[in-house]
Amino acid sequence: MGELATNQQITTASNSSFLYSFYFLPKEKRQAIYTLYAFCRQTDDIADVGESPEKKLRRLNRWEQELKRCFSQKASNYFDSLRQVAERFKIPFDYFLELIAGVRMDLHNLSYRTFDELKLYCYRVASTVGLMCIQIFGYRDPLIKQYAENLGIALQLTNIIRDVGTDAGMGRVYLPREELSRYDLTREDILNRRYCPEFLRLMQFQAGRAHEYYALADACLPEAERRNMLVSEIMRNIYYQLLLKLEARQYRVLEHPIRLSTPAKAWIAMKTVSRIKLLG
């Protein structure tokens, strides 16, 4: 019970937009999601702690070894509840390793050369989380895996647009260098928070790509699966509205991130639930 409470506390303390969707899950699935999210949150946090890259890498390697040990030996340790969730909902172990590989990319790369490189990062840190979650939600149509992959990339691209300034403060520029060059910008322009017409055009291009991935996700969601994917659809709608707000604010994200208010996210969640229940 204590471990379960800790997982819920980690999830709640994160103040993530995901919270607004978890409340609509049945108790068993909600507890499983808390456990999964706590693992994902703590894995991601390793890249953000105030330590040297070498120390972060050692910490991440220890985290990965402990995970492998638990899943192979079924030892009673911190990861035991995570293993139980993975077994109960048939979550492939490779997804956990992919997530860790994505965080490891964060430690080795302060920027990405091409979109293909960035897309791999997005898949590892976001799509794999979606692929794990759909195992808990339950589905029948295998197309749902493509839905989770595309939606994960769309959400992560939205995060990247929102957090350009925050990431620059940590020396990170996720926008591909090839695309910076195409719009006559450099990595230093982003690090120096240079808001200019070239930056605006670059961000419009990035937002357009995010729209494409939202559309791809929607095309891979059969109507018969929409109720099963209620939690994902709440997330989709919250992040999509965030993307629209970023566009409306002309991507003024270099000084401060643009966010949706708590009431706005709650309203989007309720609207999504009402619409899907009416359709179902």
XYZ file of C-alpha atoms in Angstrom:
280
model
C 0.000 0.000 0.000
C 2.862 2.357 0.828
C 4.562 1.783 -2.522
C 1.275 2.348 -4.328
C 0.781 5.588 -2.436
C 4.295 6.696 -3.372
C 3.623 6.073 -7.065
C 0.448 8.138 -6.853
C 2.269 10.906 -4.986
C 4.991 11.051 -7.657
C 2.346 11.290 -10.359
C 0.367 13.964 -8.524
C 3.462 15.994 -7.618
C 4.498 16.139 -11.278
C 1.473 18.367 -11.971
C 1.393 16.869 -15.450
C -1.454 17.322 -17.904
C -1.740 13.524 -17.798
C -3.403 13.840 -14.387
C -6.593 15.122 -15.980
C -6.988 11.906 -17.933
C -6.009 9.323 -15.315
C -9.039 10.099 -13.145
C -11.343 8.503 -15.720
C -9.736 5.053 -15.495
C -11.156 2.176 -13.423
C -9.310 1.707 -10.120
C -7.059 -1.213 -11.151
C -5.988 0.454 -14.375
C -5.539 3.817 -12.643
C -3.227 2.260 -10.052
C -1.295 0.529 -12.841
C -0.929 3.841 -14.678
C 0.325 5.541 -11.497
C 3.008 2.856 -11.206
C 3.993 3.162 -14.862
C 3.978 6.955 -14.821
C 6.108 7.077 -11.664
C 8.734 4.957 -13.413
C 8.638 7.111 -16.558
C 8.792 10.330 -14.522
C 11.768 9.194 -12.459
C 13.589 7.889 -15.528
C 13.113 11.220 -17.288
C 14.163 13.172 -14.190
C 17.612 11.569 -14.254
C 18.450 13.715 -17.293
C 17.314 16.887 -15.513
C 19.043 16.630 -12.128
C 21.813 19.147 -11.495
C 24.761 16.807 -11.982
C 27.485 16.337 -14.573
C 26.593 14.266 -17.675
C 28.941 11.538 -16.442
C 27.157 11.256 -13.081
C 23.764 11.273 -14.791
C 24.888 8.495 -17.122
C 26.125 6.379 -14.206
C 22.834 6.965 -12.398
C 20.864 5.971 -15.511
C 22.982 2.848 -16.030
C 22.368 1.766 -12.422
C 18.643 2.417 -12.885
C 18.621 0.247 -16.014
C 20.549 -2.585 -14.359
C 18.175 -2.575 -11.397
C 15.223 -2.737 -13.778
C 16.727 -5.681 -15.670
C 17.537 -7.493 -12.432
C 13.977 -7.152 -11.177
C 12.402 -8.384 -14.413
C 14.783 -11.342 -14.732
C 15.024 -12.458 -11.091
C 11.657 -11.210 -9.850
C 13.393 -9.751 -6.835
C 11.385 -7.868 -4.247
C 12.618 -4.302 -4.630
C 11.547 -0.880 -5.832
C 10.625 -2.225 -9.275
C 8.507 -5.110 -8.035
C 5.174 -3.327 -8.492
C 6.288 -2.236 -11.963
C 7.079 -5.837 -12.891
C 3.654 -6.911 -11.649
C 1.976 -4.258 -13.815
C 4.035 -5.333 -16.838
C 3.069 -8.967 -16.313
C -0.593 -8.222 -15.636
C -1.018 -6.080 -18.766
C 1.546 -7.841 -20.984
C 3.759 -4.789 -21.483
C 6.849 -5.794 -23.503
C 10.068 -5.270 -21.543
C 11.695 -3.722 -24.628
C 9.481 -0.650 -24.202
C 11.089 0.100 -20.836
C 14.563 -0.239 -22.334
C 13.620 2.028 -25.252
C 12.527 4.729 -22.812
C 15.843 4.513 -20.982
C 17.655 4.648 -24.341
C 15.758 7.860 -25.099
C 16.833 9.458 -21.826
C 20.389 8.324 -22.574
C 20.135 10.237 -25.875
C 19.369 13.341 -23.789
C 22.657 12.889 -21.954
C 24.711 12.489 -25.127
C 22.987 15.006 -27.400
C 22.504 18.696 -26.746
C 21.112 18.998 -30.278
C 20.042 16.830 -33.220
C 21.254 17.149 -36.798
C 18.181 15.897 -38.666
C 14.509 15.337 -38.000
C 15.061 11.581 -38.360
C 17.366 11.743 -35.327
C 14.846 13.841 -33.408
C 12.010 11.513 -34.420
C 13.879 8.546 -32.940
C 14.268 10.496 -29.704
C 10.540 11.354 -29.704
C 9.647 7.720 -30.320
C 11.790 6.545 -27.440
C 10.721 9.072 -24.802
C 7.065 9.521 -25.811
C 5.760 6.868 -28.222
C 7.035 4.040 -26.028
C 5.113 5.502 -23.089
C 1.983 5.504 -25.232
C 2.631 1.927 -26.335
C 2.912 0.882 -22.683
C -0.247 2.760 -21.761
C -2.422 1.183 -24.465
C -1.595 -2.221 -22.989
C -3.234 -1.029 -19.775
C -6.164 0.674 -21.520
C -6.909 -2.438 -23.587
C -7.574 -2.645 -27.335
C -8.349 -5.117 -30.105
C -7.386 -3.408 -33.351
C -3.591 -3.616 -33.966
C -3.816 -0.227 -35.699
C -3.892 1.257 -32.195
C -0.123 0.734 -31.975
C 0.368 3.153 -34.876
C -2.039 5.534 -33.150
C 0.101 5.453 -29.995
C 3.339 5.936 -31.939
C 2.059 8.919 -33.928
C 0.337 10.530 -30.958
C 3.482 10.202 -28.859
C 5.503 12.025 -31.515
C 2.825 14.731 -31.819
C 2.801 15.317 -28.048
C 6.586 15.432 -27.829
C 6.854 17.867 -30.754
C 4.345 20.100 -28.956
C 6.466 19.869 -25.801
C 9.568 20.834 -27.765
C 7.860 23.929 -29.201
C 6.551 24.939 -25.766
C 9.898 24.425 -24.035
C 12.329 26.003 -26.516
C 13.294 28.718 -24.029
C 13.415 26.424 -20.999
C 15.572 23.912 -22.845
C 17.862 26.687 -24.099
C 18.449 27.630 -20.474
C 19.835 24.112 -19.955
C 21.979 24.303 -23.083
C 19.663 22.094 -25.130
C 18.258 22.790 -28.591
C 15.988 20.034 -29.851
C 15.163 21.795 -33.132
C 17.158 19.966 -35.860
C 20.293 21.795 -36.981
C 19.435 21.187 -40.636
C 16.169 23.048 -40.150
C 17.776 25.865 -38.188
C 20.138 26.356 -41.124
C 17.269 26.251 -43.619
C 15.705 29.226 -41.825
C 19.021 31.103 -41.487
C 19.321 30.421 -37.772
C 22.034 28.891 -35.635
C 22.007 26.967 -32.385
C 23.480 30.064 -30.735
C 20.474 32.126 -31.874
C 18.231 29.808 -29.864
C 20.547 29.711 -26.854
C 20.644 33.524 -26.915
C 16.813 33.581 -27.180
C 16.796 35.599 -30.392
C 13.155 36.163 -31.374
C 13.061 37.244 -35.016
C 11.082 36.654 -38.247
C 13.301 33.665 -39.063
C 12.520 32.088 -35.694
C 8.800 32.659 -36.236
C 8.915 30.925 -39.625
C 10.875 28.023 -38.172
C 8.331 27.549 -35.408
C 5.465 27.691 -37.886
C 7.160 24.850 -39.734
C 7.582 22.866 -36.500
C 3.924 23.403 -35.587
C 2.857 22.277 -39.050
C 4.725 19.029 -38.560
C 3.083 18.509 -35.165
C -0.323 18.998 -36.820
C 0.595 16.280 -39.315
C 1.320 13.796 -36.546
C -1.924 14.620 -34.742
C -3.723 13.912 -38.034
C -1.814 10.645 -38.505
C -2.785 9.563 -34.997
C -6.441 10.375 -35.626
C -6.378 8.390 -38.872
C -5.165 5.345 -36.923
C -7.940 5.456 -34.310
C -10.928 3.286 -35.317
C -14.258 4.472 -33.946
C -14.684 1.125 -32.185
C -11.541 1.836 -30.124
C -12.261 5.455 -29.225
C -13.764 4.650 -25.819
C -10.805 2.424 -24.947
C -8.486 5.303 -25.811
C -10.401 7.874 -23.733
C -7.348 8.750 -21.622
C -5.176 9.181 -24.712
C -7.820 11.313 -26.397
C -8.008 13.605 -23.379
C -4.248 14.043 -23.633
C -4.469 14.565 -27.364
C -7.058 17.320 -26.992
C -5.210 19.082 -24.166
C -1.956 19.147 -26.101
C -3.675 20.070 -29.351
C -5.267 23.084 -27.680
C -1.844 23.966 -26.280
C -0.441 23.865 -29.819
C -3.204 26.204 -30.993
C -2.384 28.573 -28.117
C 1.313 28.523 -29.043
C 0.351 29.474 -32.585
C -1.975 32.238 -31.412
C 0.780 33.664 -29.181
C 3.225 33.723 -32.108
C 5.549 31.250 -30.353
C 6.688 33.716 -27.684
C 8.341 30.858 -25.835
C 11.942 32.024 -25.569
C 11.506 33.836 -22.258
C 8.670 31.857 -20.679
C 6.800 28.685 -21.678
C 3.175 29.123 -22.709
C 0.784 26.820 -20.863
C -2.904 26.066 -20.515
C -4.536 26.951 -17.215
C -5.767 24.248 -14.845
C -9.455 25.130 -15.470
C -8.842 25.009 -19.231
C -7.345 21.521 -19.028
C -10.158 20.295 -16.781
C -12.738 21.716 -19.206
C -11.062 20.010 -22.176
C -11.035 16.717 -20.277
C -14.751 16.928 -19.466
C -15.654 17.906 -23.026
C -13.684 14.953 -24.379
C -15.366 12.521 -21.995
C -18.827 13.841 -22.874
C -18.192 13.668 -26.616
C -16.773 10.138 -26.585
C -19.558 8.842 -24.345
C -22.133 10.356 -26.695
C -20.437 8.714 -29.678
C -20.224 5.380 -27.874
